[in-house]
mmCIF file of C-alpha atoms in Angstrom:
data_model
loop_
_atom_site.group_PDB
_atom_site.id
_atom_site.type_symbol
_atom_site.label_atom_id
_atom_site.label_comp_id
_atom_site.label_asym_id
_atom_site.label_seq_id
_atom_site.Cartn_x
_atom_site.Cartn_y
_atom_site.Cartn_z
ATOM 1 C CA GLY B 1102 7.964 -41.300 -30.526
ATOM 2 C CA ALA B 1103 10.269 -40.970 -27.504
ATOM 3 C CA VAL B 1104 8.877 -40.047 -24.081
ATOM 4 C CA VAL B 1105 10.152 -37.997 -21.479
ATOM 5 C CA SER B 1106 8.530 -38.604 -17.945
ATOM 6 C CA GLN B 1107 8.599 -35.699 -15.364
ATOM 7 C CA HIS B 1108 7.404 -36.052 -12.061
ATOM 8 C CA PRO B 1109 5.962 -34.826 -10.016
ATOM 9 C CA SER B 1110 3.616 -32.609 -12.077
ATOM 10 C CA TRP B 1111 3.275 -30.125 -9.155
ATOM 11 C CA VAL B 1112 4.312 -29.754 -5.825
ATOM 12 C CA ILE B 1113 3.767 -27.330 -2.903
ATOM 13 C CA CYS B 1114 6.246 -27.271 -0.120
ATOM 14 C CA LYS B 1115 6.947 -24.962 2.734
ATOM 15 C CA SER B 1116 9.822 -22.311 2.598
ATOM 16 C CA GLY B 1117 13.018 -23.731 3.825
ATOM 17 C CA THR B 1118 12.690 -27.309 2.364
ATOM 18 C CA SER B 1119 14.140 -28.997 -0.259
ATOM 19 C CA VAL B 1120 12.186 -30.566 -3.485
ATOM 20 C CA LYS B 1121 13.398 -32.986 -5.924
ATOM 21 C CA ILE B 1122 12.174 -33.156 -9.400
ATOM 22 C CA GLU B 1123 12.806 -36.335 -11.535
ATOM 23 C CA CYS B 1124 12.926 -36.616 -15.480
ATOM 24 C CA ARG B 1125 13.155 -39.724 -16.947
ATOM 25 C CA SER B 1126 13.688 -40.889 -20.564
ATOM 26 C CA LEU B 1127 11.357 -43.939 -20.819
ATOM 27 C CA ASP B 1128 11.998 -45.664 -23.905
ATOM 28 C CA PHE B 1129 15.445 -44.109 -24.880
ATOM 29 C CA GLN B 1130 18.889 -43.622 -23.384
ATOM 30 C CA ALA B 1131 19.584 -39.677 -22.786
ATOM 31 C CA THR B 1132 22.899 -38.712 -23.146
ATOM 32 C CA THR B 1133 22.103 -35.049 -22.376
ATOM 33 C CA MET B 1134 19.164 -33.557 -20.505
ATOM 34 C CA PHE B 1135 18.435 -29.925 -20.168
ATOM 35 C CA TRP B 1136 16.353 -28.228 -17.196
ATOM 36 C CA TYR B 1137 14.508 -24.985 -17.814
ATOM 37 C CA ARG B 1138 12.559 -22.782 -15.783
ATOM 38 C CA GLN B 1139 9.416 -20.592 -16.932
ATOM 39 C CA PHE B 1140 7.575 -17.795 -15.237
ATOM 40 C CA PRO B 1141 3.629 -17.311 -16.152
ATOM 41 C CA LYS B 1142 3.455 -15.900 -19.556
ATOM 42 C CA GLN B 1143 7.152 -15.997 -20.151
ATOM 43 C CA SER B 1144 9.550 -17.945 -21.964
ATOM 44 C CA LEU B 1145 11.550 -20.991 -21.148
ATOM 45 C CA MET B 1146 15.131 -19.835 -19.600
ATOM 46 C CA LEU B 1147 17.805 -22.497 -19.765
ATOM 47 C CA MET B 1148 19.119 -23.242 -16.152
ATOM 48 C CA ALA B 1149 21.556 -26.032 -16.811
ATOM 49 C CA THR B 1150 22.929 -28.818 -19.024
ATOM 50 C CA SER B 1151 23.273 -32.048 -17.700
ATOM 51 C CA ASN B 1152 25.280 -34.959 -19.029
ATOM 52 C CA GLU B 1153 25.208 -38.642 -17.859
ATOM 53 C CA GLY B 1154 28.198 -39.004 -15.643
ATOM 54 C CA SER B 1155 29.690 -35.796 -15.349
ATOM 55 C CA LYS B 1156 28.845 -32.487 -13.640
ATOM 56 C CA ALA B 1157 26.157 -30.318 -14.923
ATOM 57 C CA THR B 1158 26.845 -27.000 -16.828
ATOM 58 C CA TYR B 1159 25.027 -24.077 -15.297
ATOM 59 C CA GLU B 1160 23.906 -21.141 -17.222
ATOM 60 C CA GLN B 1161 25.213 -17.692 -15.821
ATOM 61 C CA GLY B 1162 23.157 -16.299 -12.612
ATOM 62 C CA VAL B 1163 22.143 -19.971 -11.987
ATOM 63 C CA GLU B 1164 23.350 -20.825 -8.320
ATOM 64 C CA LYS B 1165 24.533 -24.371 -8.706
ATOM 65 C CA ASP B 1166 24.212 -24.900 -4.847
ATOM 66 C CA LYS B 1167 20.635 -24.104 -5.070
ATOM 67 C CA PHE B 1168 19.708 -25.995 -8.026
ATOM 68 C CA LEU B 1169 21.550 -29.349 -7.461
ATOM 69 C CA ILE B 1170 21.592 -31.473 -10.822
ATOM 70 C CA ASN B 1171 22.387 -35.269 -10.872
ATOM 71 C CA HIS B 1172 22.484 -37.163 -14.112
ATOM 72 C CA ALA B 1173 23.410 -40.572 -12.558
ATOM 73 C CA SER B 1174 22.202 -42.786 -15.425
ATOM 74 C CA LEU B 1175 21.302 -42.415 -19.141
ATOM 75 C CA THR B 1176 17.723 -42.654 -18.277
ATOM 76 C CA LEU B 1177 17.290 -40.270 -15.024
ATOM 77 C CA SER B 1178 18.234 -36.538 -14.254
ATOM 78 C CA THR B 1179 17.004 -35.126 -11.165
ATOM 79 C CA LEU B 1180 16.799 -31.470 -10.211
ATOM 80 C CA THR B 1181 16.813 -30.636 -6.277
ATOM 81 C CA VAL B 1182 15.775 -27.171 -5.512
ATOM 82 C CA THR B 1183 17.469 -26.720 -2.018
ATOM 83 C CA SER B 1184 16.148 -24.435 0.801
ATOM 84 C CA ALA B 1185 13.171 -23.267 -1.524
ATOM 85 C CA HIS B 1186 11.783 -19.852 -1.124
ATOM 86 C CA PRO B 1187 8.695 -18.368 -2.603
ATOM 87 C CA GLU B 1188 10.727 -16.633 -5.388
ATOM 88 C CA ASP B 1189 11.785 -20.252 -6.320
ATOM 89 C CA SER B 1190 7.981 -20.892 -7.387
ATOM 90 C CA SER B 1191 8.144 -21.532 -10.839
ATOM 91 C CA PHE B 1192 7.268 -24.135 -13.781
ATOM 92 C CA TYR B 1193 10.394 -26.305 -14.246
ATOM 93 C CA ILE B 1194 10.647 -28.436 -17.334
ATOM 94 C CA CYS B 1195 13.357 -30.957 -18.504
ATOM 95 C CA SER B 1196 14.077 -32.093 -22.223
ATOM 96 C CA ALA B 1197 16.162 -34.764 -23.199
ATOM 97 C CA ARG B 1198 18.254 -35.688 -26.221
ATOM 98 C CA GLY B 1199 19.422 -39.173 -27.060
ATOM 99 C CA ILE B 1200 21.212 -41.339 -29.247
ATOM 100 C CA GLY B 1201 19.920 -43.230 -32.362
ATOM 101 C CA GLN B 1202 18.025 -42.858 -35.592
ATOM 102 C CA VAL B 1203 15.171 -41.083 -33.837
ATOM 103 C CA PHE B 1204 17.114 -38.210 -32.849
ATOM 104 C CA ALA B 1205 18.991 -37.744 -36.111
ATOM 105 C CA ASN B 1206 16.461 -34.879 -36.583
ATOM 106 C CA GLU B 1207 17.956 -33.041 -33.755
ATOM 107 C CA LYS B 1208 14.300 -32.871 -32.104
ATOM 108 C CA LEU B 1209 14.293 -32.760 -28.296
ATOM 109 C CA PHE B 1210 11.688 -34.201 -26.126
ATOM 110 C CA PHE B 1211 10.247 -32.390 -23.465
ATOM 111 C CA GLY B 1212 8.766 -33.475 -19.876
ATOM 112 C CA SER B 1213 5.362 -32.436 -18.809
ATOM 113 C CA GLY B 1214 6.783 -29.943 -16.370
ATOM 114 C CA THR B 1215 6.517 -29.607 -12.923
ATOM 115 C CA GLN B 1216 4.677 -26.545 -11.151
ATOM 116 C CA LEU B 1217 6.503 -25.802 -8.003
ATOM 117 C CA SER B 1218 4.667 -23.418 -5.383
ATOM 118 C CA VAL B 1219 6.719 -22.493 -2.320
ATOM 119 C CA LEU B 1220 4.548 -21.131 0.461
ATOM 120 C CA SER J 1326 19.646 -13.702 -22.006
ATOM 121 C CA GLN J 1327 16.774 -14.686 -24.504
ATOM 122 C CA GLN J 1328 17.882 -13.856 -28.024
ATOM 123 C CA GLY J 1329 14.457 -15.020 -29.664
ATOM 124 C CA GLU J 1330 11.856 -12.065 -30.114
ATOM 125 C CA GLU J 1331 8.485 -12.919 -31.352
ATOM 126 C CA ASP J 1332 5.690 -11.052 -32.550
ATOM 127 C CA PRO J 1333 2.733 -10.877 -32.068
ATOM 128 C CA GLN J 1334 3.091 -11.451 -28.490
ATOM 129 C CA ALA J 1335 -0.893 -12.332 -28.622
ATOM 130 C CA LEU J 1336 -2.994 -13.210 -31.682
ATOM 131 C CA SER J 1337 -6.847 -13.830 -31.497
ATOM 132 C CA ILE J 1338 -8.522 -15.022 -34.667
ATOM 133 C CA GLN J 1339 -11.570 -17.070 -35.635
ATOM 134 C CA GLU J 1340 -11.636 -20.483 -36.560
ATOM 135 C CA GLY J 1341 -10.664 -21.160 -40.254
ATOM 136 C CA GLU J 1342 -8.511 -18.227 -40.549
ATOM 137 C CA ASN J 1343 -4.603 -18.302 -41.055
ATOM 138 C CA ALA J 1344 -2.351 -17.356 -38.154
ATOM 139 C CA THR J 1345 1.048 -16.078 -38.684
ATOM 140 C CA MET J 1346 4.018 -15.847 -35.986
ATOM 141 C CA ASN J 1347 7.292 -14.257 -36.497
ATOM 142 C CA CYS J 1348 10.381 -14.804 -34.643
ATOM 143 C CA SER J 1349 13.848 -13.033 -34.898
ATOM 144 C CA TYR J 1350 17.023 -13.651 -33.679
ATOM 145 C CA LYS J 1351 20.588 -12.437 -33.011
ATOM 146 C CA THR J 1352 23.350 -15.200 -33.410
ATOM 147 C CA SER J 1353 24.112 -17.673 -36.384
ATOM 148 C CA ILE J 1354 22.198 -20.741 -35.938
ATOM 149 C CA ASN J 1355 22.387 -24.481 -36.917
ATOM 150 C CA ASN J 1356 18.672 -24.923 -36.968
ATOM 151 C CA LEU J 1357 15.314 -23.048 -35.572
ATOM 152 C CA GLN J 1358 12.508 -25.087 -34.262
ATOM 153 C CA TRP J 1359 8.894 -24.258 -33.229
ATOM 154 C CA TYR J 1360 7.076 -25.432 -30.425
ATOM 155 C CA ARG J 1361 3.649 -25.587 -28.686
ATOM 156 C CA GLN J 1362 2.511 -25.437 -25.347
ATOM 157 C CA ASN J 1363 -0.740 -25.718 -23.794
ATOM 158 C CA SER J 1364 -1.363 -24.049 -20.433
ATOM 159 C CA GLY J 1365 0.558 -25.205 -17.828
ATOM 160 C CA ARG J 1366 1.884 -28.263 -19.816
ATOM 161 C CA GLY J 1367 5.263 -29.412 -21.540
ATOM 162 C CA LEU J 1368 6.153 -28.523 -24.788
ATOM 163 C CA VAL J 1369 5.479 -30.299 -28.076
ATOM 164 C CA HIS J 1370 7.619 -29.918 -30.735
ATOM 165 C CA LEU J 1371 6.133 -29.073 -34.290
ATOM 166 C CA ILE J 1372 8.636 -28.489 -36.670
ATOM 167 C CA LEU J 1373 12.742 -27.896 -37.367
ATOM 168 C CA ILE J 1374 14.210 -26.114 -40.031
ATOM 169 C CA ARG J 1375 17.859 -26.136 -40.643
ATOM 170 C CA SER J 1376 19.914 -23.005 -41.405
ATOM 171 C CA ASN J 1377 20.340 -24.273 -45.196
ATOM 172 C CA GLU J 1378 16.345 -24.658 -45.486
ATOM 173 C CA ARG J 1379 14.172 -21.673 -46.599
ATOM 174 C CA GLU J 1380 10.765 -23.244 -46.163
ATOM 175 C CA LYS J 1381 9.297 -26.238 -44.896
ATOM 176 C CA HIS J 1382 5.899 -27.750 -44.532
ATOM 177 C CA SER J 1383 4.105 -30.120 -42.266
ATOM 178 C CA GLY J 1384 0.323 -30.575 -42.550
ATOM 179 C CA ARG J 1385 -1.371 -27.175 -41.851
ATOM 180 C CA LEU J 1386 2.202 -25.829 -40.772
ATOM 181 C CA ARG J 1387 4.261 -23.644 -42.975
ATOM 182 C CA VAL J 1388 7.747 -22.310 -41.634
ATOM 183 C CA THR J 1389 10.016 -20.040 -43.404
ATOM 184 C CA LEU J 1390 13.475 -19.168 -42.397
ATOM 185 C CA ASP J 1391 15.260 -16.133 -43.703
ATOM 186 C CA THR J 1392 18.833 -16.289 -42.374
ATOM 187 C CA SER J 1393 19.970 -13.057 -43.732
ATOM 188 C CA LYS J 1394 17.238 -11.076 -41.728
ATOM 189 C CA LYS J 1395 17.705 -13.636 -38.857
ATOM 190 C CA SER J 1396 13.774 -14.326 -38.778
ATOM 191 C CA SER J 1397 11.567 -17.053 -39.226
ATOM 192 C CA SER J 1398 7.520 -17.281 -39.742
ATOM 193 C CA LEU J 1399 5.174 -20.124 -38.642
ATOM 194 C CA LEU J 1400 2.022 -19.884 -40.619
ATOM 195 C CA ILE J 1401 -1.018 -21.995 -39.351
ATOM 196 C CA THR J 1402 -3.716 -22.480 -41.933
ATOM 197 C CA ALA J 1403 -7.170 -23.083 -41.486
ATOM 198 C CA SER J 1404 -7.023 -22.624 -37.883
ATOM 199 C CA ARG J 1405 -9.094 -24.682 -35.365
ATOM 200 C CA ALA J 1406 -9.959 -23.882 -31.478
ATOM 201 C CA ALA J 1407 -7.727 -26.802 -30.767
ATOM 202 C CA ASP J 1408 -4.631 -24.895 -32.123
ATOM 203 C CA THR J 1409 -5.158 -22.461 -29.016
ATOM 204 C CA ALA J 1410 -2.052 -22.440 -27.295
ATOM 205 C CA SER J 1411 1.315 -20.678 -26.861
ATOM 206 C CA TYR J 1412 4.040 -20.904 -29.451
ATOM 207 C CA PHE J 1413 7.629 -20.882 -28.951
ATOM 208 C CA CYS J 1414 10.489 -20.485 -31.587
ATOM 209 C CA ALA J 1415 13.856 -21.672 -30.126
ATOM 210 C CA THR J 1416 17.326 -21.492 -31.994
ATOM 211 C CA ASP J 1417 20.079 -24.065 -31.507
ATOM 212 C CA ARG J 1418 23.355 -21.882 -32.050
ATOM 213 C CA MET J 1419 25.991 -22.633 -34.420
ATOM 214 C CA GLY J 1420 29.207 -23.333 -32.817
ATOM 215 C CA GLY J 1421 27.726 -24.222 -29.458
ATOM 216 C CA THR J 1422 29.237 -26.971 -27.246
ATOM 217 C CA SER J 1423 26.166 -28.646 -26.570
ATOM 218 C CA TYR J 1424 23.827 -29.257 -29.604
ATOM 219 C CA GLY J 1425 20.246 -29.109 -28.483
ATOM 220 C CA LYS J 1426 20.847 -26.328 -26.116
ATOM 221 C CA LEU J 1427 18.032 -24.103 -27.238
ATOM 222 C CA THR J 1428 17.202 -20.464 -26.730
ATOM 223 C CA PHE J 1429 13.352 -19.754 -26.761
ATOM 224 C CA GLY J 1430 12.043 -16.737 -27.849
ATOM 225 C CA GLN J 1431 9.231 -14.870 -25.917
ATOM 226 C CA GLY J 1432 6.424 -16.604 -27.534
ATOM 227 C CA THR J 1433 3.240 -15.637 -29.020
ATOM 228 C CA ILE J 1434 -0.158 -16.691 -27.305
ATOM 229 C CA LEU J 1435 -2.696 -17.729 -29.946
ATOM 230 C CA THR J 1436 -6.301 -17.961 -29.215
ATOM 231 C CA VAL J 1437 -8.590 -19.358 -31.902
ATOM 232 C CA HIS J 1438 -12.354 -18.765 -31.370
ATOM 233 C CA PRO J 1439 -14.789 -21.211 -32.548
#
């Protein structure tokens, strides 16, 4: 099956610094990637939809200047948490949708997630 | 806002028993999907059921969909300790501009005791 690699799996940073999270589709081209945020024991909240070569579409309430998304190629999308603060501490997960027969059943493939802790 | 509501929020059973989780949603959908998440990990796709389907099976999993009631259920038969995880339903809304833009339910934490 298709593989989505998310890196890093965990990161600890100081308040005020920026953190970049990468989401790569390893064996397929991802036309669209989605970024989710999950607090402990809660559901996944969609933050933004990232389409290759165009600006990301952010969900209501998500600050686009705070969470910078870049989808520069068909295999890589990045989420940068700028000037991180403790309230940004969360689990961030990406998912990818691709082209081709393997995606004909509309299944998405998820990365393994990134646990961000801001001190 | 999350449109999916799941119940129970937590379910604790013994190995070999069946586990049933329910999910309700509010808008019309293209499909409904169930995912599994082990603690602190990514999501694994379990099964997808389309809006014109009523029941689907995959191994020990059985999913039903009732679009008139806007609800779905996931049944895991003959549960195993390894089934311990959080289970989420997710809906792909009809008429959405971006298919694959899923709305997740609150999840059910399943614990299977050996």
